[in-house]
Coordinates of C-alpha atoms in Angstrom, one line a residue:
Chain A
M1 CA 34.8 -61.1 -37.5
K2 CA 35.5 -57.6 -38.5
K3 CA 31.9 -57.1 -39.4
L4 CA 30.9 -58.4 -36.0
I5 CA 33.2 -56.1 -34.2
L6 CA 32.0 -53.2 -36.3
A7 CA 28.3 -54.1 -35.6
I8 CA 29.0 -54.3 -31.9
S9 CA 30.8 -50.9 -32.0
L10 CA 27.9 -49.3 -33.8
L11 CA 25.3 -50.8 -31.4
S12 CA 27.3 -49.6 -28.4
S13 CA 27.6 -46.1 -29.8
L14 CA 23.8 -46.0 -30.4
N15 CA 23.1 -47.3 -26.9
T16 CA 25.4 -44.6 -25.5
S17 CA 23.5 -41.9 -27.4
L18 CA 20.2 -43.1 -26.2
A19 CA 21.4 -43.4 -22.6
Y20 CA 22.5 -39.7 -22.6
A21 CA 19.6 -38.2 -24.6
G22 CA 17.5 -35.6 -22.7
E23 CA 13.8 -35.9 -22.2
K24 CA 11.0 -33.8 -23.6
I25 CA 8.2 -33.2 -21.1
N26 CA 4.9 -31.4 -21.9
V27 CA 3.1 -29.8 -19.0
T28 CA -0.4 -28.5 -19.3
V29 CA -0.7 -25.6 -16.9
K30 CA -3.7 -23.6 -15.4
G31 CA -3.6 -19.9 -14.8
M32 CA -1.2 -18.8 -17.5
V33 CA -3.1 -15.8 -18.7
C34 CA -0.5 -13.1 -18.3
A35 CA 2.8 -13.2 -20.1
F36 CA 4.4 -10.7 -17.6
C37 CA 3.4 -12.8 -14.6
S38 CA 4.3 -16.1 -16.3
Q39 CA 7.9 -15.2 -16.8
G40 CA 8.4 -16.8 -13.4
I41 CA 7.7 -20.2 -14.9
T42 CA 10.7 -20.0 -17.1
K43 CA 13.0 -18.6 -14.4
K44 CA 12.0 -21.3 -11.8
L45 CA 12.3 -24.2 -14.3
K46 CA 15.6 -23.0 -15.7
A47 CA 17.0 -22.8 -12.2
L48 CA 16.7 -26.6 -12.0
P49 CA 20.0 -28.3 -12.8
E50 CA 18.3 -30.9 -15.1
V51 CA 16.6 -28.4 -17.3
A52 CA 18.1 -27.3 -20.6
I53 CA 15.2 -25.6 -22.5
V54 CA 11.8 -24.2 -21.5
K55 CA 9.2 -23.1 -23.9
V56 CA 5.9 -21.5 -22.9
N57 CA 2.8 -21.5 -25.2
L58 CA 0.0 -19.4 -23.7
D59 CA -2.4 -20.4 -26.5
E60 CA -2.2 -24.1 -25.7
Y61 CA -1.7 -23.7 -21.9
L62 CA 1.6 -25.6 -22.5
V63 CA 5.0 -25.5 -20.9
T64 CA 7.5 -27.7 -22.7
I65 CA 10.6 -28.8 -20.8
E66 CA 13.7 -30.3 -22.4
T67 CA 16.1 -31.8 -20.0
K68 CA 19.9 -32.0 -20.4
D69 CA 21.4 -35.1 -21.8
G70 CA 21.4 -38.0 -19.3
T71 CA 19.0 -36.4 -16.9
T72 CA 15.3 -36.6 -16.2
L73 CA 12.8 -34.7 -14.1
N74 CA 10.1 -36.3 -12.0
D75 CA 6.5 -35.1 -11.9
E76 CA 6.7 -34.1 -8.3
S77 CA 9.6 -31.7 -9.0
I78 CA 7.8 -30.2 -11.9
T79 CA 4.5 -29.7 -10.0
K80 CA 6.3 -28.1 -7.0
T81 CA 8.4 -25.8 -9.2
L82 CA 5.3 -24.6 -11.1
A83 CA 3.5 -24.1 -7.7
D84 CA 6.5 -22.0 -6.6
A85 CA 5.9 -19.9 -9.7
G86 CA 2.2 -19.6 -8.8
Y87 CA 0.5 -22.0 -11.2
S88 CA -1.3 -25.3 -11.2
V89 CA -0.4 -28.4 -13.2
A90 CA -3.3 -30.1 -15.0
K91 CA -1.3 -32.8 -16.8
I92 CA 2.2 -34.0 -17.5
S93 CA 3.0 -36.1 -20.6
R94 CA 6.3 -37.4 -21.9
Chain B
M1 CA -7.5 9.1 -38.5
R2 CA -9.7 9.7 -35.4
A3 CA -8.7 6.3 -34.0
R4 CA -5.0 7.1 -34.6
N5 CA -5.3 10.5 -32.9
L6 CA -7.1 8.9 -30.0
M7 CA -4.3 6.4 -29.7
I8 CA -1.7 9.1 -29.7
L9 CA -3.6 11.1 -27.2
L10 CA -3.8 8.1 -24.9
I11 CA -0.1 7.5 -25.2
L12 CA 0.9 11.1 -24.7
S13 CA -1.7 12.2 -22.2
I14 CA -0.9 13.0 -18.7
S15 CA -2.9 12.3 -15.7
V16 CA -2.9 13.1 -12.1
G17 CA -4.5 10.7 -9.7
I18 CA -3.9 9.0 -6.5
N19 CA -2.5 5.7 -7.4
T20 CA -0.6 3.0 -5.6
A21 CA 2.2 0.8 -6.8
A22 CA 0.9 -2.4 -5.3
A23 CA -0.3 -4.3 -8.4
H24 CA 0.9 -7.9 -8.1
P25 CA 2.0 -7.6 -4.5
V26 CA 3.2 -11.2 -4.6
A27 CA 5.1 -12.7 -7.5
Y28 CA 7.0 -16.0 -8.0
A29 CA 9.0 -17.5 -5.2
G30 CA 12.5 -15.9 -4.8
S31 CA 11.7 -13.0 -7.0
Y32 CA 12.4 -9.3 -6.5
S33 CA 10.4 -6.5 -8.0
L34 CA 10.6 -2.8 -8.2
M35 CA 7.5 -0.7 -8.8
A36 CA 7.3 3.0 -9.3
W37 CA 4.1 5.1 -9.7
N38 CA 4.5 8.7 -10.5
S39 CA 2.0 11.5 -10.9
K40 CA 1.7 15.2 -9.9
E41 CA -0.2 14.2 -6.7
M42 CA 1.7 11.0 -5.7
T43 CA 5.0 9.2 -5.9
D44 CA 5.0 5.7 -4.8
W45 CA 8.1 3.5 -4.9
M46 CA 8.0 -0.1 -3.7
F47 CA 10.7 -2.8 -3.6
T48 CA 9.4 -6.3 -3.0
H49 CA 10.8 -9.7 -2.3
S50 CA 8.5 -12.7 -2.7
F51 CA 9.6 -15.4 -0.3
T52 CA 7.1 -17.9 -1.6
S53 CA 4.4 -17.6 -4.2
K54 CA 2.0 -16.7 -1.4
N55 CA 3.8 -14.1 0.6
S56 CA 6.2 -11.2 0.2
L57 CA 7.8 -8.3 2.0
S58 CA 7.7 -4.8 0.6
I59 CA 9.6 -1.7 1.5
R60 CA 7.8 1.4 0.4
H61 CA 8.0 5.2 0.1
Q62 CA 4.9 7.3 -0.6
R63 CA 4.7 11.0 -1.2
I64 CA 1.1 12.2 -1.4
L65 CA 0.0 15.7 -2.2
T66 CA -3.1 16.5 -0.1
D67 CA -5.2 19.5 0.5
E68 CA -3.1 20.1 3.6
G69 CA 0.2 19.8 1.8
E70 CA 2.7 17.1 1.0
R71 CA 2.8 14.0 3.2
T72 CA 5.6 11.5 3.1
F73 CA 5.4 7.9 4.4
Y74 CA 8.0 5.1 4.8
F75 CA 6.9 1.7 5.7
P76 CA 7.5 -2.0 5.2
H77 CA 4.5 -4.3 4.7
V78 CA 3.9 -7.9 4.4
N79 CA 1.7 -9.1 1.5
F80 CA -0.3 -12.3 1.5
L81 CA -1.9 -14.1 -1.4
L82 CA -5.0 -15.2 0.4
K83 CA -6.5 -17.2 -2.4
R84 CA -5.8 -17.9 -6.1
W85 CA -8.1 -19.6 -8.6
N86 CA -6.1 -21.0 -11.5
E87 CA -8.2 -22.0 -14.5
F88 CA -7.2 -22.7 -18.1
N89 CA -8.6 -19.4 -19.3
S90 CA -8.5 -17.2 -16.3
Q91 CA -6.8 -16.4 -13.0
A92 CA -8.4 -14.7 -9.9
N93 CA -6.6 -13.5 -6.8
V94 CA -7.3 -12.0 -3.4
Y95 CA -4.4 -10.2 -1.6
L96 CA -4.0 -8.7 1.9
S97 CA -1.3 -6.4 2.9
V98 CA -0.4 -5.1 6.4
G99 CA 2.4 -2.9 7.6
H100 CA 3.6 -0.3 10.0
G101 CA 6.0 2.5 9.6
G102 CA 6.1 6.2 9.9
E103 CA 5.0 9.5 8.4
K104 CA 7.9 12.0 8.2
I105 CA 6.8 15.3 9.8
N106 CA 9.5 17.9 9.9
S107 CA 12.5 15.9 11.3
S108 CA 10.5 13.3 13.2
F109 CA 8.4 10.3 12.3
K110 CA 4.9 9.6 13.5
D111 CA 3.6 6.1 13.6
T112 CA 1.5 5.0 10.6
S113 CA -0.1 1.7 10.0
F114 CA -1.0 0.4 6.6
L115 CA -3.8 -2.0 5.5
A116 CA -4.8 -3.0 1.9
V117 CA -7.1 -5.5 0.3
E118 CA -7.0 -6.3 -3.4
A119 CA -8.8 -8.6 -5.7
D120 CA -8.5 -9.2 -9.4
W121 CA -9.7 -11.5 -12.2
E122 CA -8.1 -11.7 -15.6
T123 CA -8.1 -13.6 -18.8
R124 CA -5.8 -13.1 -21.7
K125 CA -8.3 -10.6 -23.1
Y126 CA -10.0 -8.9 -20.1
Y127 CA -9.0 -7.7 -16.7
V128 CA -10.7 -6.3 -13.6
S129 CA -9.3 -5.4 -10.2
A130 CA -10.3 -3.5 -7.1
R131 CA -8.2 -2.3 -4.3
E132 CA -8.8 -0.5 -1.0
E133 CA -5.8 1.0 0.9
I134 CA -5.7 2.7 4.2
L135 CA -2.9 4.7 5.8
I136 CA -3.8 5.0 9.5
A137 CA -2.2 8.0 11.2
S138 CA -1.8 7.2 14.9
R139 CA -1.6 10.8 15.8
D140 CA -5.0 11.7 14.6
S141 CA -7.6 9.6 12.9
S142 CA -8.8 12.6 10.9
K143 CA -5.4 12.3 9.1
N144 CA -6.1 8.8 7.8
I145 CA -5.9 8.4 4.1
Y146 CA -8.4 6.1 2.3
Q147 CA -7.8 5.2 -1.3
T148 CA -10.0 3.1 -3.5
R149 CA -9.0 2.0 -7.0
V150 CA -11.0 0.0 -9.5
R151 CA -9.7 -1.0 -12.9
A152 CA -11.1 -2.6 -16.0
G153 CA -9.1 -3.4 -19.1
F154 CA -8.9 -5.3 -22.4
A155 CA -6.1 -6.4 -24.7
P156 CA -6.5 -5.3 -28.3
Y157 CA -4.6 -8.4 -29.4
L158 CA -3.3 -11.6 -27.6
G159 CA 0.4 -11.2 -27.2
G160 CA 2.6 -14.2 -27.0
F161 CA 4.9 -15.2 -24.1
D162 CA 7.9 -13.5 -25.6
E163 CA 6.1 -10.7 -27.4
L164 CA 5.1 -7.2 -26.6
N165 CA 1.7 -7.2 -24.9
S166 CA -0.6 -4.2 -24.8
W167 CA -3.6 -3.3 -22.8
F168 CA -6.1 -0.5 -22.6
I169 CA -7.2 0.1 -19.0
L170 CA -9.8 2.5 -17.5
Q171 CA -9.1 3.4 -13.9
F172 CA -11.4 4.9 -11.3
E173 CA -9.9 6.2 -8.1
K174 CA -11.4 7.8 -5.0
S175 CA -9.4 9.3 -2.1
N176 CA -10.3 11.5 0.9
S177 CA -6.9 13.2 0.7
S178 CA -7.8 15.4 -2.3
M179 CA -10.5 18.0 -2.8
D180 CA -11.1 16.4 -6.2
E181 CA -12.2 13.2 -4.6
Y182 CA -12.7 11.2 -7.8
T183 CA -10.3 10.6 -10.6
I184 CA -10.9 8.8 -13.9
T185 CA -7.9 7.8 -15.9
P186 CA -7.6 5.9 -19.2
L187 CA -4.3 4.1 -19.3
I188 CA -2.3 2.2 -21.9
R189 CA -0.1 -0.6 -20.6
F190 CA 2.8 -2.3 -22.3
F191 CA 4.8 -5.2 -21.1
Y192 CA 7.6 -7.3 -22.5
K193 CA 9.1 -10.2 -20.6
D194 CA 9.9 -8.7 -17.1
V195 CA 9.2 -5.0 -17.8
L196 CA 5.9 -3.3 -17.6
I197 CA 5.1 0.4 -18.2
E198 CA 1.8 2.3 -18.1
T199 CA 0.9 5.9 -18.9
G200 CA -2.3 7.8 -19.0
V201 CA -4.2 11.0 -18.5
N202 CA -7.1 11.8 -16.1
Q203 CA -10.1 13.9 -16.7
K204 CA -8.2 17.0 -15.4
G205 CA -5.5 16.5 -18.0
D206 CA -2.7 15.4 -15.6
S207 CA -0.2 12.7 -16.3
Q208 CA 0.7 9.5 -14.7
F209 CA 3.6 7.1 -15.5
N210 CA 4.0 3.7 -13.8
F211 CA 6.8 1.2 -14.1
M212 CA 7.4 -2.3 -12.8
V213 CA 10.2 -4.8 -13.3
H214 CA 10.7 -8.4 -12.0
F215 CA 14.1 -9.9 -11.5

Protein backbone atom coordinates (compact mmCIF):
# COMPACT_ATOMS: atom_id res chain seq x y z
CA MET A 1 0.00 0.00 0.00
CA LYS A 2 2.78 2.34 0.91
CA LYS A 3 4.55 1.49 -2.32
CA LEU A 4 1.36 2.19 -4.26
CA ILE A 5 0.95 5.58 -2.60
CA LEU A 6 4.60 6.38 -3.22
CA ALA A 7 4.31 5.38 -6.88
CA ILE A 8 1.19 7.51 -7.35
CA SER A 9 2.93 10.46 -5.69
CA LEU A 10 5.94 10.14 -7.94
CA LEU A 11 3.80 9.87 -11.06
CA SER A 12 1.78 12.92 -10.05
CA SER A 13 4.95 14.88 -9.51
CA LEU A 14 6.26 13.87 -12.93
CA ASN A 15 3.00 14.82 -14.64
CA THR A 16 3.07 18.15 -12.88
CA SER A 17 6.59 18.82 -14.13
CA LEU A 18 5.63 17.90 -17.68
CA ALA A 19 2.50 20.03 -17.57
CA TYR A 20 4.49 23.12 -16.58
CA ALA A 21 7.55 22.62 -18.81
CA GLY A 22 8.24 25.35 -21.37
CA GLU A 23 8.44 24.75 -25.09
CA LYS A 24 11.43 25.02 -27.41
CA ILE A 25 10.58 26.36 -30.85
CA ASN A 26 12.97 26.63 -33.80
CA VAL A 27 12.11 29.28 -36.37
CA THR A 28 13.90 29.45 -39.72
CA VAL A 29 13.96 33.09 -40.78
CA LYS A 30 14.69 34.89 -44.03
CA GLY A 31 16.48 38.23 -44.22
CA MET A 32 18.69 37.95 -41.13
CA VAL A 33 21.88 39.26 -42.72
CA CYS A 34 22.66 42.13 -40.40
CA ALA A 35 23.21 41.67 -36.66
CA PHE A 36 22.48 45.37 -36.00
CA CYS A 37 19.12 45.28 -37.75
CA SER A 38 18.24 41.84 -36.36
CA GLN A 39 18.34 43.04 -32.77
CA GLY A 40 14.67 43.86 -33.22
CA ILE A 41 13.91 40.15 -33.41
CA THR A 42 15.06 39.61 -29.84
CA LYS A 43 13.30 42.71 -28.56
CA LYS A 44 9.97 41.93 -30.19
CA LEU A 45 9.97 38.27 -29.10
CA LYS A 46 11.06 38.99 -25.54
CA ALA A 47 8.18 41.44 -25.26
CA LEU A 48 5.77 38.52 -25.55
CA PRO A 49 4.65 37.33 -22.09
CA GLU A 50 5.15 33.66 -23.02
CA VAL A 51 8.79 34.02 -24.02
CA ALA A 52 11.62 33.22 -21.64
CA ILE A 53 14.69 32.95 -23.86
CA VAL A 54 15.52 33.96 -27.44
CA LYS A 55 18.65 32.91 -29.28
CA VAL A 56 19.61 34.05 -32.77
CA ASN A 57 22.00 32.14 -35.01
CA LEU A 58 22.76 34.07 -38.20
CA ASP A 59 24.84 31.23 -39.68
CA GLU A 60 21.89 28.84 -39.62
CA TYR A 61 19.11 31.43 -40.25
CA LEU A 62 17.68 30.24 -36.94
CA VAL A 63 15.79 31.89 -34.10
CA THR A 64 15.25 29.60 -31.10
CA ILE A 65 12.49 30.51 -28.68
CA GLU A 66 12.07 28.94 -25.26
CA THR A 67 8.76 29.67 -23.63
CA LYS A 68 8.13 30.02 -19.93
CA ASP A 69 6.96 27.02 -18.01
CA GLY A 70 3.31 26.24 -18.60
CA THR A 71 3.05 28.41 -21.69
CA THR A 72 3.18 27.92 -25.42
CA LEU A 73 3.31 30.17 -28.47
CA ASN A 74 1.31 29.57 -31.62
CA ASP A 75 2.71 29.84 -35.13
CA GLU A 76 0.57 32.83 -36.01
CA SER A 77 1.91 34.85 -33.12
CA ILE A 78 5.50 33.95 -34.01
CA THR A 79 5.02 34.87 -37.67
CA LYS A 80 3.36 38.19 -36.84
CA THR A 81 6.02 39.12 -34.30
CA LEU A 82 8.83 38.43 -36.75
CA ALA A 83 6.99 40.39 -39.44
CA ASP A 84 6.82 43.32 -36.99
CA ALA A 85 10.57 42.98 -36.67
CA GLY A 86 10.85 43.13 -40.48
CA TYR A 87 11.57 39.47 -41.29
CA SER A 88 9.93 36.51 -42.98
CA VAL A 89 9.37 33.09 -41.46
CA ALA A 90 10.32 30.11 -43.63
CA LYS A 91 9.63 27.28 -41.20
CA ILE A 92 8.60 26.65 -37.60
CA SER A 93 9.48 23.39 -35.89
CA ARG A 94 8.96 22.15 -32.34
CA MET B 1 53.14 46.55 -41.59
CA ARG B 2 51.64 48.35 -44.60
CA ALA B 3 48.26 46.73 -44.02
CA ARG B 4 48.33 47.70 -40.36
CA ASN B 5 49.27 51.28 -41.20
CA LEU B 6 46.46 51.43 -43.72
CA MET B 7 44.03 50.16 -41.09
CA ILE B 8 45.22 52.79 -38.63
CA LEU B 9 44.91 55.48 -41.31
CA LEU B 10 41.37 54.43 -42.07
CA ILE B 11 40.40 54.48 -38.42
CA LEU B 12 42.04 57.80 -37.64
CA SER B 13 41.40 59.54 -40.90
CA ILE B 14 39.05 62.36 -41.20
CA SER B 15 36.79 63.25 -44.01
CA VAL B 16 34.53 65.98 -45.07
CA GLY B 17 31.64 65.16 -47.21
CA ILE B 18 28.00 65.82 -47.59
CA ASN B 19 26.33 62.94 -45.93
CA THR B 20 22.95 62.19 -44.56
CA ALA B 21 21.84 60.40 -41.46
CA ALA B 22 19.07 58.43 -43.04
CA ALA B 23 20.46 54.90 -43.29
CA HIS B 24 17.77 52.46 -42.17
CA PRO B 25 14.97 55.01 -42.14
CA VAL B 26 12.57 52.32 -40.93
CA ALA B 27 13.45 49.83 -38.18
CA TYR B 28 11.40 47.31 -36.19
CA ALA B 29 7.89 48.20 -35.05
CA GLY B 30 7.83 50.29 -31.89
CA SER B 31 11.51 51.20 -32.02
CA TYR B 32 13.21 54.52 -31.61
CA SER B 33 16.52 55.45 -33.15
CA LEU B 34 18.92 58.32 -32.96
CA MET B 35 21.29 58.97 -35.82
CA ALA B 36 23.99 61.60 -35.96
CA TRP B 37 26.31 62.38 -38.86
CA ASN B 38 29.05 64.88 -38.33
CA SER B 39 31.58 66.41 -40.67
CA LYS B 40 33.10 69.78 -41.40
CA GLU B 41 30.52 70.51 -44.08
CA MET B 42 27.47 68.92 -42.51
CA THR B 43 25.77 68.06 -39.26
CA ASP B 44 22.71 65.87 -39.54
CA TRP B 45 20.75 64.71 -36.49
CA MET B 46 17.66 62.58 -36.81
CA PHE B 47 15.34 61.03 -34.23
CA THR B 48 13.01 58.37 -35.62
CA HIS B 49 10.10 56.34 -34.34
CA SER B 50 9.05 53.31 -36.36
CA PHE B 51 5.32 52.81 -35.95
CA THR B 52 5.41 49.57 -37.89
CA SER B 53 8.13 47.72 -39.75
CA LYS B 54 7.05 49.61 -42.87
CA ASN B 55 6.77 53.22 -41.83
CA SER B 56 8.33 55.67 -39.45
CA LEU B 57 8.39 59.34 -38.53
CA SER B 58 11.62 61.29 -38.24
CA ILE B 59 12.42 64.68 -36.81
CA ARG B 60 15.53 66.14 -38.30
CA HIS B 61 18.04 68.94 -38.01
CA GLN B 62 20.54 69.56 -40.80
CA ARG B 63 23.32 72.09 -40.98
CA ILE B 64 24.97 72.26 -44.37
CA LEU B 65 28.00 74.37 -45.26
CA THR B 66 27.56 75.55 -48.83
CA ASP B 67 29.43 77.90 -51.09
CA GLU B 68 26.94 80.57 -49.99
CA GLY B 69 27.48 79.95 -46.31
CA GLU B 70 25.88 77.81 -43.65
CA ARG B 71 22.28 76.69 -44.13
CA THR B 72 20.14 75.18 -41.37
CA PHE B 73 17.04 73.07 -41.83
CA TYR B 74 14.48 71.64 -39.43
CA PHE B 75 11.86 69.25 -40.68
CA PRO B 76 9.85 66.17 -39.89
CA HIS B 77 9.53 63.49 -42.54
CA VAL B 78 7.67 60.29 -42.98
CA ASN B 79 9.55 57.23 -44.19
CA PHE B 80 8.09 54.30 -46.04
CA LEU B 81 9.55 50.89 -46.67
CA LEU B 82 8.10 50.47 -50.15
CA LYS B 83 9.40 46.98 -50.74
CA ARG B 84 11.58 44.42 -48.98
CA TRP B 85 12.94 41.17 -50.32
CA ASN B 86 13.89 38.76 -47.54
CA GLU B 87 15.97 35.79 -48.70
CA PHE B 88 18.02 33.36 -46.66
CA ASN B 89 21.31 34.96 -47.64
CA SER B 90 20.30 38.50 -48.53
CA GLN B 91 17.93 41.37 -47.95
CA ALA B 92 17.02 44.19 -50.33
CA ASN B 93 14.99 47.31 -49.56
CA VAL B 94 13.49 50.33 -51.24
CA TYR B 95 12.55 53.37 -49.12
CA LEU B 96 10.78 56.64 -49.78
CA SER B 97 10.85 59.66 -47.48
CA VAL B 98 8.80 62.84 -47.73
CA GLY B 99 8.64 65.82 -45.44
CA HIS B 100 8.13 69.51 -45.01
CA GLY B 101 9.67 71.97 -42.66
CA GLY B 102 11.71 75.10 -42.71
CA GLU B 103 15.09 76.61 -43.40
CA LYS B 104 16.16 79.01 -40.69
CA ILE B 105 17.19 82.29 -42.28
CA ASN B 106 18.07 84.95 -39.73
CA SER B 107 15.15 84.81 -37.30
CA SER B 108 12.56 83.44 -39.68
CA PHE B 109 11.82 80.13 -41.31
CA LYS B 110 11.32 79.61 -45.01
CA ASP B 111 9.30 76.65 -46.23
CA THR B 112 11.38 73.70 -47.32
CA SER B 113 10.21 70.36 -48.64
CA PHE B 114 12.16 67.14 -48.48
CA LEU B 115 12.16 64.10 -50.71
CA ALA B 116 14.43 61.06 -50.64
CA VAL B 117 14.59 57.67 -52.30
CA GLU B 118 16.92 54.94 -51.14
CA ALA B 119 17.65 51.35 -52.15
CA ASP B 120 20.01 48.81 -50.69
CA TRP B 121 21.02 45.18 -50.99
CA GLU B 122 23.09 43.29 -48.49
CA THR B 123 24.36 39.91 -47.48
CA ARG B 124 26.42 39.13 -44.41
CA LYS B 125 29.50 39.80 -46.49
CA TYR B 126 28.63 42.54 -49.03
CA TYR B 127 26.56 45.68 -49.07
CA VAL B 128 25.55 48.25 -51.68
CA SER B 129 23.22 51.22 -51.35
CA ALA B 130 22.17 54.28 -53.28
CA ARG B 131 20.32 57.34 -52.05
CA GLU B 132 19.04 60.52 -53.67
CA GLU B 133 17.90 63.35 -51.42
CA ILE B 134 16.44 66.71 -52.34
CA LEU B 135 15.83 69.76 -50.18
CA ILE B 136 13.40 71.99 -52.04
CA ALA B 137 13.55 75.64 -51.09
CA SER B 138 10.17 77.20 -51.78
CA ARG B 139 11.67 80.67 -51.98
CA ASP B 140 13.95 80.00 -54.89
CA SER B 141 14.49 76.77 -56.82
CA SER B 142 18.11 77.74 -57.43
CA LYS B 143 18.57 77.18 -53.69
CA ASN B 144 17.52 73.53 -53.90
CA ILE B 145 20.08 71.08 -52.61
CA TYR B 146 20.53 67.77 -54.40
CA GLN B 147 22.58 65.04 -52.77
CA THR B 148 23.49 61.65 -54.18
CA ARG B 149 25.23 58.99 -52.16
CA VAL B 150 26.35 55.55 -53.28
CA ARG B 151 28.01 53.04 -50.99
CA ALA B 152 29.65 49.66 -51.38
CA GLY B 153 31.14 47.66 -48.57
CA PHE B 154 32.36 44.32 -47.37
CA ALA B 155 32.80 42.60 -44.03
CA PRO B 156 36.31 41.27 -43.40
CA TYR B 157 34.79 38.60 -41.16
CA LEU B 158 31.26 37.36 -40.41
CA GLY B 159 30.36 38.66 -36.97
CA GLY B 160 27.83 36.81 -34.87
CA PHE B 161 24.57 38.21 -33.52
CA ASP B 162 26.08 39.17 -30.16
CA GLU B 163 29.55 39.99 -31.45
CA LEU B 164 31.33 43.08 -32.70
CA ASN B 165 30.76 43.42 -36.44
CA SER B 166 33.06 45.40 -38.72
CA TRP B 167 32.72 46.68 -42.26
CA PHE B 168 34.85 48.53 -44.78
CA ILE B 169 32.77 50.87 -46.91
CA LEU B 170 33.60 53.09 -49.86
CA GLN B 171 31.26 56.04 -50.21
CA PHE B 172 30.77 58.27 -53.23
CA GLU B 173 28.81 61.51 -52.83
CA LYS B 174 27.76 64.25 -55.15
CA SER B 175 26.10 67.50 -54.13
CA ASN B 176 25.33 70.75 -55.86
CA SER B 177 25.83 72.69 -52.62
CA SER B 178 29.57 72.55 -52.65
CA MET B 179 32.18 73.75 -55.11
CA ASP B 180 33.90 70.40 -54.66
CA GLU B 181 30.98 68.55 -56.12
CA TYR B 182 32.30 65.02 -55.66
CA THR B 183 33.52 63.40 -52.48
CA ILE B 184 34.98 59.92 -52.09
CA THR B 185 35.26 58.56 -48.57
CA PRO B 186 36.53 55.22 -47.34
CA LEU B 187 34.83 54.41 -44.04
CA ILE B 188 35.15 51.82 -41.36
CA ARG B 189 32.00 50.78 -39.58
CA PHE B 190 31.61 49.00 -36.26
CA PHE B 191 28.43 47.83 -34.66
CA TYR B 192 27.65 45.88 -31.55
CA LYS B 193 24.06 45.00 -30.65
CA ASP B 194 22.14 48.32 -30.89
CA VAL B 195 25.04 50.71 -31.41
CA LEU B 196 26.74 51.58 -34.70
CA ILE B 197 29.59 53.96 -35.39
CA GLU B 198 31.42 54.91 -38.56
CA THR B 199 34.42 57.05 -39.28
CA GLY B 200 36.39 57.86 -42.36
CA VAL B 201 38.43 60.32 -44.38
CA ASN B 202 37.70 61.76 -47.83
CA GLN B 203 40.12 62.53 -50.63
CA LYS B 204 40.61 66.04 -49.22
CA GLY B 205 41.68 64.67 -45.84
CA ASP B 206 38.58 65.81 -43.94
CA SER B 207 36.94 63.71 -41.26
CA GLN B 208 33.53 62.26 -40.72
CA PHE B 209 32.00 60.54 -37.71
CA ASN B 210 28.59 58.89 -37.74
CA PHE B 211 26.62 57.31 -34.94
CA MET B 212 23.39 55.36 -34.69
CA VAL B 213 21.56 53.68 -31.82
CA HIS B 214 18.28 51.76 -31.68
CA PHE B 215 16.24 51.47 -28.51
